[in-house]
Structure formats: structure tokens, C-alpha cells
PDB file of C-alpha atoms in Angstrom:
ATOM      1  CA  UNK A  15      35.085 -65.252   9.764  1.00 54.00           C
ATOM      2  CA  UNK A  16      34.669 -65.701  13.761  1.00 65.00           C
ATOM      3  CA  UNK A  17      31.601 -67.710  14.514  1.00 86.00           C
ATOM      4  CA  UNK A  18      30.629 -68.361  18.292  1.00 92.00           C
ATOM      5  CA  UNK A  19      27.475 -70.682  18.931  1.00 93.00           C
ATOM      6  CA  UNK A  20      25.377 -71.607  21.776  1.00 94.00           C
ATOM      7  CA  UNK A  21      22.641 -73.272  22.581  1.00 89.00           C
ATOM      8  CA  UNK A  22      19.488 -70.924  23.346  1.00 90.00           C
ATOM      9  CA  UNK A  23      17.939 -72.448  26.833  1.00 95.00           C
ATOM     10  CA  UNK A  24      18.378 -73.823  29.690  1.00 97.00           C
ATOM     11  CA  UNK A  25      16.499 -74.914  32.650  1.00 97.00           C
ATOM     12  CA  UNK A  26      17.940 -76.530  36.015  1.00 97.00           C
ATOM     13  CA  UNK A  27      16.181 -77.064  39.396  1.00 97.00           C
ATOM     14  CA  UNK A  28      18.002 -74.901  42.093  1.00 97.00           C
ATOM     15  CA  UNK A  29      20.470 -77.280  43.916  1.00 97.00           C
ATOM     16  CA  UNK A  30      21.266 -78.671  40.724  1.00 97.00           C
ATOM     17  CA  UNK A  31      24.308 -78.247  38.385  1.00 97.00           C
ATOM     18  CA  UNK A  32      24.230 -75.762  35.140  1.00 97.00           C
ATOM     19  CA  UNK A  33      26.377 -77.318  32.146  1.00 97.00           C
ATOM     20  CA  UNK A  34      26.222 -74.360  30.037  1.00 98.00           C
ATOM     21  CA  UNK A  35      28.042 -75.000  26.071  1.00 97.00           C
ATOM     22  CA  UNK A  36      30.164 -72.959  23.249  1.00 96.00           C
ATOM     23  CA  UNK A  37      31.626 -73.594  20.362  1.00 95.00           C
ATOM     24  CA  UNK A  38      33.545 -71.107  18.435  1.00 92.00           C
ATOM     25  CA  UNK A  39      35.625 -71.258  15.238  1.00 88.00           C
ATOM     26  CA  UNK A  40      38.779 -68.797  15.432  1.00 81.00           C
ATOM     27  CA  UNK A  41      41.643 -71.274  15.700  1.00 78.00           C
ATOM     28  CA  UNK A  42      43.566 -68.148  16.802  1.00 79.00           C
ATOM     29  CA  UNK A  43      41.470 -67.349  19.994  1.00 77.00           C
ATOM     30  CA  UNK A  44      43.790 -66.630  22.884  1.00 80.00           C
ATOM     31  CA  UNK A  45      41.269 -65.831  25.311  1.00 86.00           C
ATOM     32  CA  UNK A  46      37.962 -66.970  26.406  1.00 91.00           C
ATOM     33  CA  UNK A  47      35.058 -65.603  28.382  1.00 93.00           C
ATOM     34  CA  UNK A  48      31.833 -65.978  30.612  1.00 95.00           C
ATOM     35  CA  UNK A  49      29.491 -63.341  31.014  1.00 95.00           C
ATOM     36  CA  UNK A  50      26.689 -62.850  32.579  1.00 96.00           C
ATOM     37  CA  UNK A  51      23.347 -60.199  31.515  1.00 94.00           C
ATOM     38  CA  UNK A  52      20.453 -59.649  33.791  1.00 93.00           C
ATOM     39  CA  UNK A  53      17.652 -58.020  32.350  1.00 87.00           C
ATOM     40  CA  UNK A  54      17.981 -54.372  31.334  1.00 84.00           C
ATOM     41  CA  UNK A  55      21.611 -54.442  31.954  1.00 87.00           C
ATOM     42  CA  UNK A  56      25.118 -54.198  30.692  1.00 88.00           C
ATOM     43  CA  UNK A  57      27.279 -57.681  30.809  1.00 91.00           C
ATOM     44  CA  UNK A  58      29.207 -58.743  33.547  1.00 92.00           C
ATOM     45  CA  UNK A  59      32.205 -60.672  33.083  1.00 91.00           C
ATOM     46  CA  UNK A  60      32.568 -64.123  35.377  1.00 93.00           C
ATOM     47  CA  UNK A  61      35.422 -65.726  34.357  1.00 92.00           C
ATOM     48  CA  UNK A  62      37.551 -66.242  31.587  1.00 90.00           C
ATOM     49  CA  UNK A  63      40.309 -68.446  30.322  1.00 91.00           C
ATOM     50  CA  UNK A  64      43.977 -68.459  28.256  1.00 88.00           C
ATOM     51  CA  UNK A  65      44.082 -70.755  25.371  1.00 85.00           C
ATOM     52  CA  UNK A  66      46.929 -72.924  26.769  1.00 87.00           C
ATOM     53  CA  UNK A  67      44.763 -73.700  29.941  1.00 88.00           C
ATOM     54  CA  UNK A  68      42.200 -76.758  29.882  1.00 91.00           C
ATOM     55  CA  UNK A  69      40.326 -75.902  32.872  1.00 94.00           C
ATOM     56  CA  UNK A  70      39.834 -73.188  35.174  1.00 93.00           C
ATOM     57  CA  UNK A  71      38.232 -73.139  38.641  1.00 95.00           C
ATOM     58  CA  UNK A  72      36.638 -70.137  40.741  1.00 91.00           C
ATOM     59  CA  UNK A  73      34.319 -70.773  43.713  1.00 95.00           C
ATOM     60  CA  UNK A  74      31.158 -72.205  41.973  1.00 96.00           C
ATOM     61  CA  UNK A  75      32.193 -71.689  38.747  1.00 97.00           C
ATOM     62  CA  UNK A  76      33.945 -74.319  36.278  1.00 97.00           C
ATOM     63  CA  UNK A  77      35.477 -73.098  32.662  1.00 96.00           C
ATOM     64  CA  UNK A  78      36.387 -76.124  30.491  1.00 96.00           C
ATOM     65  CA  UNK A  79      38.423 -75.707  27.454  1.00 95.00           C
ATOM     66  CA  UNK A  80      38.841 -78.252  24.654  1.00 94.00           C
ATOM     67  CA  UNK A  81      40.980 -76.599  22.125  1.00 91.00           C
ATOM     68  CA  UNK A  82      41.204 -79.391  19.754  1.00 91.00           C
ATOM     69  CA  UNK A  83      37.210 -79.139  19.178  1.00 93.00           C
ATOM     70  CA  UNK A  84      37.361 -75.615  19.977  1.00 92.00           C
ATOM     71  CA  UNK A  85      34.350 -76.207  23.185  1.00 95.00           C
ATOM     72  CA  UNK A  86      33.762 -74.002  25.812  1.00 95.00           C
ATOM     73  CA  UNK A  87      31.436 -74.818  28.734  1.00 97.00           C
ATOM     74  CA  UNK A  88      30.801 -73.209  31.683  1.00 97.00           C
ATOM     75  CA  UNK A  89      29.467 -75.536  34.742  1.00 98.00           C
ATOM     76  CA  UNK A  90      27.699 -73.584  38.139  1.00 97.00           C
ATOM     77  CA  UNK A  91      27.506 -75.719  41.290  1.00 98.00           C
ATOM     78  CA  UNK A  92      24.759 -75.621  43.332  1.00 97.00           C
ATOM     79  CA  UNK A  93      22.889 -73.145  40.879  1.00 98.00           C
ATOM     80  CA  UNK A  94      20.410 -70.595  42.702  1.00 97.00           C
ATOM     81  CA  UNK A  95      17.515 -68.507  41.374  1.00 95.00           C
ATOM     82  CA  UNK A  96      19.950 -65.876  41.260  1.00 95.00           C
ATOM     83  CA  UNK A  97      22.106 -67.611  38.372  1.00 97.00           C
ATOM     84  CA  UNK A  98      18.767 -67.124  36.098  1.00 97.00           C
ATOM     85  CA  UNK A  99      20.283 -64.508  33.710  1.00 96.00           C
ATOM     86  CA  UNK A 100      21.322 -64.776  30.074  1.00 96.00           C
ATOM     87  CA  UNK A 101      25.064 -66.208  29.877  1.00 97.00           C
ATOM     88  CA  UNK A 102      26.943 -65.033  26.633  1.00 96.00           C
ATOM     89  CA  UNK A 103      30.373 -67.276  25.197  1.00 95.00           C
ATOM     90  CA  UNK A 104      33.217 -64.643  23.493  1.00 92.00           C
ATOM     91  CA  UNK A 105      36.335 -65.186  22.084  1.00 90.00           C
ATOM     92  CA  UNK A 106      39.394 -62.681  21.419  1.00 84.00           C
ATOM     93  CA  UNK A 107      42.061 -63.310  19.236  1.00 75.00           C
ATOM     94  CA  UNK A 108      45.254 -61.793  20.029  1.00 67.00           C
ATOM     95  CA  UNK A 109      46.031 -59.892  16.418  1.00 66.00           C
ATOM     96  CA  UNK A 110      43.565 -57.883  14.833  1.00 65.00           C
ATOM     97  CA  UNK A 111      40.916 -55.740  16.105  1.00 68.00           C
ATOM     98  CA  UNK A 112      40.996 -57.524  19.401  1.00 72.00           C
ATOM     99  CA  UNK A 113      37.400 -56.667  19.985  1.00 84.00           C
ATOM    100  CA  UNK A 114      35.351 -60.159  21.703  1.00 88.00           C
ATOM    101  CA  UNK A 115      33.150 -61.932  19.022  1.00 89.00           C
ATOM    102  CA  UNK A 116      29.957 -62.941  21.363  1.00 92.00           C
ATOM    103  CA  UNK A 117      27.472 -66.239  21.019  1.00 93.00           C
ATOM    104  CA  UNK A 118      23.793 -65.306  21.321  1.00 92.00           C
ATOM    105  CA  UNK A 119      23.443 -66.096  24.228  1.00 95.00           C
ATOM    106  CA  UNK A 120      22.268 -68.854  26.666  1.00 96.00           C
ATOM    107  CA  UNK A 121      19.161 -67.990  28.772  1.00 96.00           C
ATOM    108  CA  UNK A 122      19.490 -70.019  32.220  1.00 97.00           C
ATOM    109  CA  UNK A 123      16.106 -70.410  33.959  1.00 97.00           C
ATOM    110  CA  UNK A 124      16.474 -71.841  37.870  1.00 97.00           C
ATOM    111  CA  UNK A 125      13.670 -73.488  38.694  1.00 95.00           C
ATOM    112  CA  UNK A 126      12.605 -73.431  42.740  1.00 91.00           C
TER     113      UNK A 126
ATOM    114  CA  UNK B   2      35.278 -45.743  41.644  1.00 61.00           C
ATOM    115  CA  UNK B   3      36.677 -46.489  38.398  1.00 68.00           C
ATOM    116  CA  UNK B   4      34.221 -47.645  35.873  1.00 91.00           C
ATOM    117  CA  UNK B   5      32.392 -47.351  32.514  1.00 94.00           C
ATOM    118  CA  UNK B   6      29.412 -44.837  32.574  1.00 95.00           C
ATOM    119  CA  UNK B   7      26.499 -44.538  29.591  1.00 96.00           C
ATOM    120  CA  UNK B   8      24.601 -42.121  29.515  1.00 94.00           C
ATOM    121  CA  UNK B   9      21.213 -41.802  28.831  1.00 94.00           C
ATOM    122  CA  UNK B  10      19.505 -45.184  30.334  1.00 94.00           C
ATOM    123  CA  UNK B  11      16.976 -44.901  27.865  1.00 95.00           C
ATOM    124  CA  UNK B  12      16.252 -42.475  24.927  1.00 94.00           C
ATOM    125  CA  UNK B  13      13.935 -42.010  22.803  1.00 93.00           C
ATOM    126  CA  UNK B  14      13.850 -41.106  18.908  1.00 89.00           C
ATOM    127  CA  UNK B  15      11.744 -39.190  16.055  1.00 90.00           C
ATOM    128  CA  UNK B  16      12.703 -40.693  12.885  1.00 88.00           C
ATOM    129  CA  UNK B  17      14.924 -38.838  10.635  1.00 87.00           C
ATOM    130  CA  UNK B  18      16.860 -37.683  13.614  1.00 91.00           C
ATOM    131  CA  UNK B  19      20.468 -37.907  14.995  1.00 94.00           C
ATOM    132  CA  UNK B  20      20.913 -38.951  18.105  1.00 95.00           C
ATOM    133  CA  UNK B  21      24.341 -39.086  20.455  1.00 96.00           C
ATOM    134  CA  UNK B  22      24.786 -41.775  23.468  1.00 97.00           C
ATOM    135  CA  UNK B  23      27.654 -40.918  25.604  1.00 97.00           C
ATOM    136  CA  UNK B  24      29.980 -43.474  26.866  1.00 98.00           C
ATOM    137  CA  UNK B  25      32.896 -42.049  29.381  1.00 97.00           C
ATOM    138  CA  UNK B  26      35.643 -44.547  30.929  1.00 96.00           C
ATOM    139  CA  UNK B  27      37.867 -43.936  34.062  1.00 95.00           C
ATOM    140  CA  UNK B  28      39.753 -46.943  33.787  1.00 92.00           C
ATOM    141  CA  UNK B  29      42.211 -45.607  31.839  1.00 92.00           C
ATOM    142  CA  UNK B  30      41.738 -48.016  29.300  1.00 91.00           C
ATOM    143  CA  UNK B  31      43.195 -47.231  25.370  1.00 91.00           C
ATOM    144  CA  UNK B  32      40.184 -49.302  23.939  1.00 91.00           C
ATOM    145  CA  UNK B  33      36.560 -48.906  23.789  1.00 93.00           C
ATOM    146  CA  UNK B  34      34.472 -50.213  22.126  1.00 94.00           C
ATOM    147  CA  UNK B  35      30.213 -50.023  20.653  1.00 97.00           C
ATOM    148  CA  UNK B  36      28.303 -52.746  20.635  1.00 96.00           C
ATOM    149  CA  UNK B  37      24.329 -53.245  19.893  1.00 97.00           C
ATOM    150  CA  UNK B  38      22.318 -55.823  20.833  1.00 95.00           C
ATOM    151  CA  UNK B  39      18.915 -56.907  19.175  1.00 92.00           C
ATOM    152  CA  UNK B  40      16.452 -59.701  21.262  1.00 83.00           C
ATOM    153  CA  UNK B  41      17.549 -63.239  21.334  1.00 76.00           C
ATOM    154  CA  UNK B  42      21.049 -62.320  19.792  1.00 79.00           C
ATOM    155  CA  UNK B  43      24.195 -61.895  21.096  1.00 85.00           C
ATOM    156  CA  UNK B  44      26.158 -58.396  20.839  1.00 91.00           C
ATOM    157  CA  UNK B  45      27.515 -57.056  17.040  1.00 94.00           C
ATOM    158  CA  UNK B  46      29.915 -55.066  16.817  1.00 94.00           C
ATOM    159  CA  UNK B  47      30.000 -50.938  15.620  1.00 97.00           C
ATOM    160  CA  UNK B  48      32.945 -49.650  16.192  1.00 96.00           C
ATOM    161  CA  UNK B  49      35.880 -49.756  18.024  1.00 94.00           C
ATOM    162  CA  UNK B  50      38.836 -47.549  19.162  1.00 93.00           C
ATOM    163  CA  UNK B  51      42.197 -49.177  20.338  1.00 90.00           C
ATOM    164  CA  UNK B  52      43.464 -45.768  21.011  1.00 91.00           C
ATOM    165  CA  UNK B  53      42.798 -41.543  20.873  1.00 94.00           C
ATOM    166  CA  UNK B  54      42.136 -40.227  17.557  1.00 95.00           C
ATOM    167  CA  UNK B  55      41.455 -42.925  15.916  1.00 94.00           C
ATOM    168  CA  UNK B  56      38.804 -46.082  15.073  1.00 95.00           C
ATOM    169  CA  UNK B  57      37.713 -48.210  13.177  1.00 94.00           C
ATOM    170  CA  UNK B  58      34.226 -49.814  11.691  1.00 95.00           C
ATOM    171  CA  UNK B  59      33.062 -53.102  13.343  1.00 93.00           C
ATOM    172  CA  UNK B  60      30.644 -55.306  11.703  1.00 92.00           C
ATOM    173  CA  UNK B  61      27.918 -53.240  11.440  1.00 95.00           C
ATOM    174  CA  UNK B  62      28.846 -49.784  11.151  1.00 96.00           C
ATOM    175  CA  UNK B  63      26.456 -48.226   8.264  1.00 96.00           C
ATOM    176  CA  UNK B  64      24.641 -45.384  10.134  1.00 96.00           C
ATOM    177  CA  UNK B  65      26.360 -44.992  13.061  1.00 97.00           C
ATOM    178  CA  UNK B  66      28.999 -42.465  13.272  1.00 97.00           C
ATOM    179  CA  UNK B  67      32.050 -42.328  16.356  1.00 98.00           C
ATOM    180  CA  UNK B  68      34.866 -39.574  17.581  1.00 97.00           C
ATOM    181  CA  UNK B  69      37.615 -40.310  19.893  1.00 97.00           C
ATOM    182  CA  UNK B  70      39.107 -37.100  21.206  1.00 97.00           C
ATOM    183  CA  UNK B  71      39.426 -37.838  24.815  1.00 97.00           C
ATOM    184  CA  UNK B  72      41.072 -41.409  25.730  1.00 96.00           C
ATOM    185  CA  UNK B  73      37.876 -41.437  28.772  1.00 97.00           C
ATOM    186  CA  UNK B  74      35.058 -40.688  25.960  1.00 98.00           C
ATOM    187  CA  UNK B  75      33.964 -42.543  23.087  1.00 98.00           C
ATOM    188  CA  UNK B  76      30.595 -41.224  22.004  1.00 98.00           C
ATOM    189  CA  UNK B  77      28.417 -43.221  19.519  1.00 98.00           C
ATOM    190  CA  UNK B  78      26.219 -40.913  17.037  1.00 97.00           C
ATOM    191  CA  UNK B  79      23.027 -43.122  15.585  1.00 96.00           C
ATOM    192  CA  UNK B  80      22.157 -41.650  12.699  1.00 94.00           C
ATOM    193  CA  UNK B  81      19.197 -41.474  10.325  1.00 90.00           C
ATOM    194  CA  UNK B  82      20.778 -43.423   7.786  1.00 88.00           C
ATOM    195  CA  UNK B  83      20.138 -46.289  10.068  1.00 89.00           C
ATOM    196  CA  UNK B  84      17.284 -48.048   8.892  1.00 88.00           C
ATOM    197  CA  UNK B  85      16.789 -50.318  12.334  1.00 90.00           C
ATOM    198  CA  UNK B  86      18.499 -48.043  15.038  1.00 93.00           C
ATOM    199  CA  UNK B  87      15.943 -49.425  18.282  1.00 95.00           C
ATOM    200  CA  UNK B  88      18.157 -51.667  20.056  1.00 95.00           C
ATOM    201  CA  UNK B  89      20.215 -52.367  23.576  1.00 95.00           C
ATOM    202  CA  UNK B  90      23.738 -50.311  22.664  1.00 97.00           C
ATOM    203  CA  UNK B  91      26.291 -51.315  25.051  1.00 95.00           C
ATOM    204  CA  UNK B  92      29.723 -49.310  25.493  1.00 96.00           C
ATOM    205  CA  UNK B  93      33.040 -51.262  26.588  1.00 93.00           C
ATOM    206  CA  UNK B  94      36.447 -50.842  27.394  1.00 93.00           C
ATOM    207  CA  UNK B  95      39.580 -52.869  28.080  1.00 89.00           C
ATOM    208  CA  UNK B  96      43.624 -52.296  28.686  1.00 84.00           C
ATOM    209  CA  UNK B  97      45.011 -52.361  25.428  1.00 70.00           C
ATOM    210  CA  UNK B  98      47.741 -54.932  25.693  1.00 58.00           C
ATOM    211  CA  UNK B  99      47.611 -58.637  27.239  1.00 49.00           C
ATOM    212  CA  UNK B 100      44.310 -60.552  27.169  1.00 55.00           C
ATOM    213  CA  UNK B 101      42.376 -58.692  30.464  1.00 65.00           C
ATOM    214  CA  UNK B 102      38.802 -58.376  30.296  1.00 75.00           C
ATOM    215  CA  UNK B 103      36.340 -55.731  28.560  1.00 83.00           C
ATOM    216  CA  UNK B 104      34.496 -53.661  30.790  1.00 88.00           C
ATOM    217  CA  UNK B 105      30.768 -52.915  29.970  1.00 92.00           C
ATOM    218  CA  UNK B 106      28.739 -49.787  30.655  1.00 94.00           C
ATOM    219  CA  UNK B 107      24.836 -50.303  31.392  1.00 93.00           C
ATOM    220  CA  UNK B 108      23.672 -49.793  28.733  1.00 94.00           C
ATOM    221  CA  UNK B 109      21.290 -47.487  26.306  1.00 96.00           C
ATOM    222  CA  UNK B 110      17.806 -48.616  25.271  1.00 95.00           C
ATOM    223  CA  UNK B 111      17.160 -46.647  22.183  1.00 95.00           C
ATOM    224  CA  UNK B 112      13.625 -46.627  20.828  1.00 94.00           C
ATOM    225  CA  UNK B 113      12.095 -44.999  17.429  1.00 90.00           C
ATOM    226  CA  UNK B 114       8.945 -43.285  17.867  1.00 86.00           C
TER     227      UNK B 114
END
């Protein structure tokens, strides 16, 4: 079955870059996403990205795609104290149930 | 403002009891979709709906009950069949065709008292 990992912490100074990783396992993913959960709330989506891109640029944000080892990362510039939230990897395939498979989640603490 | 509404922010449970968490779209989306989350793990799914009268069972869909007679509404019934129902339940929706995004409501904390 679909199987989307990610490593469970992070912590960056503010200033610094965030190099947040995924890996997933559905060959057939078509499309790729970045959300974002503060506490208490629903998910908001950041960015995502079509299979037949490598990379994929908005404002501070950075999506790389390596297909071939089936990687995700997400890279913020410049993160701020407001980036601490928890960051969840999902896949969708484009057959099926078309419903997004999530990681568990990458909590991003910004250090002051 | 078009969005994805759930309703209520938190609720609260006897055991042995049904309970119903609304979910109502005005995106106009076909799908929507239930999702709970536990701590430290990321979101499974329940069920799912990719269009008006009619779903289907996600992952996890032993005690949880749906009905899809509106395309805007997609309420999720937690049942007492469910052995674990206190979680994070969060609603979503997307356009049914092409790859766009999923929409999430805030979410429902449900607890068991």
C-alpha cells in the first residue's frame, strides 16, 4: 500500500534555513504536497508539486522532487518563529480514491 | 467567502453514545472527505465521497458511519462501536478532477468522558 515517511523533529535558529524531508512509496503519485498545522487547527496547504516537475519555487518556500528515489523536501528561507508548526508530506495518485495519503508529520521548532 | 466549515470546535462524549460532527463546503467541490488524527501521527483516512449519494470506506472506517445527500454537506456519525473515538477529526474537500488541492475545515476535538 501507500506509505509516506518523515522524520519527527526539527529545530533551526530563526535566520536560518529549514530542510524539511519525505519519502513516499506510490510510484503512481501525480501530485505532491506541503502543509502546514498550528496547534488546535485544521491543515493549511503551502505548496504543492506535479510529478513531472523537479523543483518548484514560491517566495520562501522551496519543493524538491526526486522521482527516481521518490524524496520530497521542503526548504524555508530565512525561517521565523512563525514557521514553528507541524509540517505534514501527502501524496495523491491520480486513479483510485484520490484521497492524499499523509506522513506523520514533521514538528519544526524556531529557535530565537 | 467560500470555505470548509466544522462544526462543533470541540465536543464532548458519554460512552455508548452516537455522536454527529457536521462538515458543510461552499466551494462547490464533488469530494469530501473525513479524516482523524491521533498525537504524533499524521491524518488516516474514514471516509470519503467523490460525489452526492455516494462514498466509500477509507482506512479506518469501523464505527464511524457517513451520508452524502447534499453535494455542500458531508456529516461524519462516530459511533459507539468505536472503541477509540477521542481524536482531532478533520473534514476536507477538493474539485473532483485535475490534481488541485484539498481544502481542510478546523477541525473537531472529540473527547470521551
Amino acid at each position: 500500500g501507500e506509505d509516506v515517511e518523515q522524520s519527527l523533529f526539527l529545530s533551526v535558529r530563526e535566520g536560518d534555513s529549514s530542510v524539511i524531508n519525505c519519502t513516499y512509496t506510490d510510484s503512481s503519485s501525480t501530485y505532491l504536497y506541503w502543509y502546514k498545522q498550528e496547534p488546535g487547527a485544521g491543515l493549511q496547504l503551502l505548496t504543492y508539486i506535479f510529478s513531472n516537475m523537479d523543483m518548484k519555487q514560491d517566495q520562501r518556500l522551496t519543493v524538491l522532487l526526486n522521482k527516481k528515489d521518490k524524496h520530497l523536501s521542503l526548504r524555508i528561507a530565512d525561517t521565523q518563529t512563525g514557521d514553528s508548526a507541524i509540517y505534514f508530506c501527502a501524496e495523491r495518485g491520480d486513479t483510485g480514491r484520490r484521497a492524499l495519503t499523509f506522513g506523520s508529520g514533521t514538528r519544526l521548532q524556531v529557535q530565537p | 467567502d467560500g470555505g470548509i466549515t466544522q462544526s462543533p470546535k470541540y465536543l464532548f462524549r458519554k460512552e455508548g453514545q452516537n455522536v454527529t460532527l457536521s462538515c458543510e463546503q461552499n466551494l462547490n467541490h464533488d469530494a469530501m472527505y473525513w479524516y482523524r488524527q491521533d498525537p504524533g501521527q499524521g491524518l488516516r483516512l474514514i471516509y470519503y465521497s467523490q460525489i452526492v449519494n455516494d462514498f466509500q470506506k477509507g482506512d479506518i472506517a469501523e464505527g464511524y458511519s457517513v451520508s452524502r445527500e447534499k453535494k455542500e454537506s458531508f456529516p461524519l456519525t462516530v459511533t459507539s462501536a468505536q472503541k477509540n473515538p477521542t481524536a482531532f477529526y478533520l473534514c476536507a474537500s477538493s474539485a473532483q478532477d485535475g490534481g488541485t488541492e484539498a481544502f481542510f475545515g478546523q477541525g473537531t476535538r472529540l473527547t470521551v468522558v
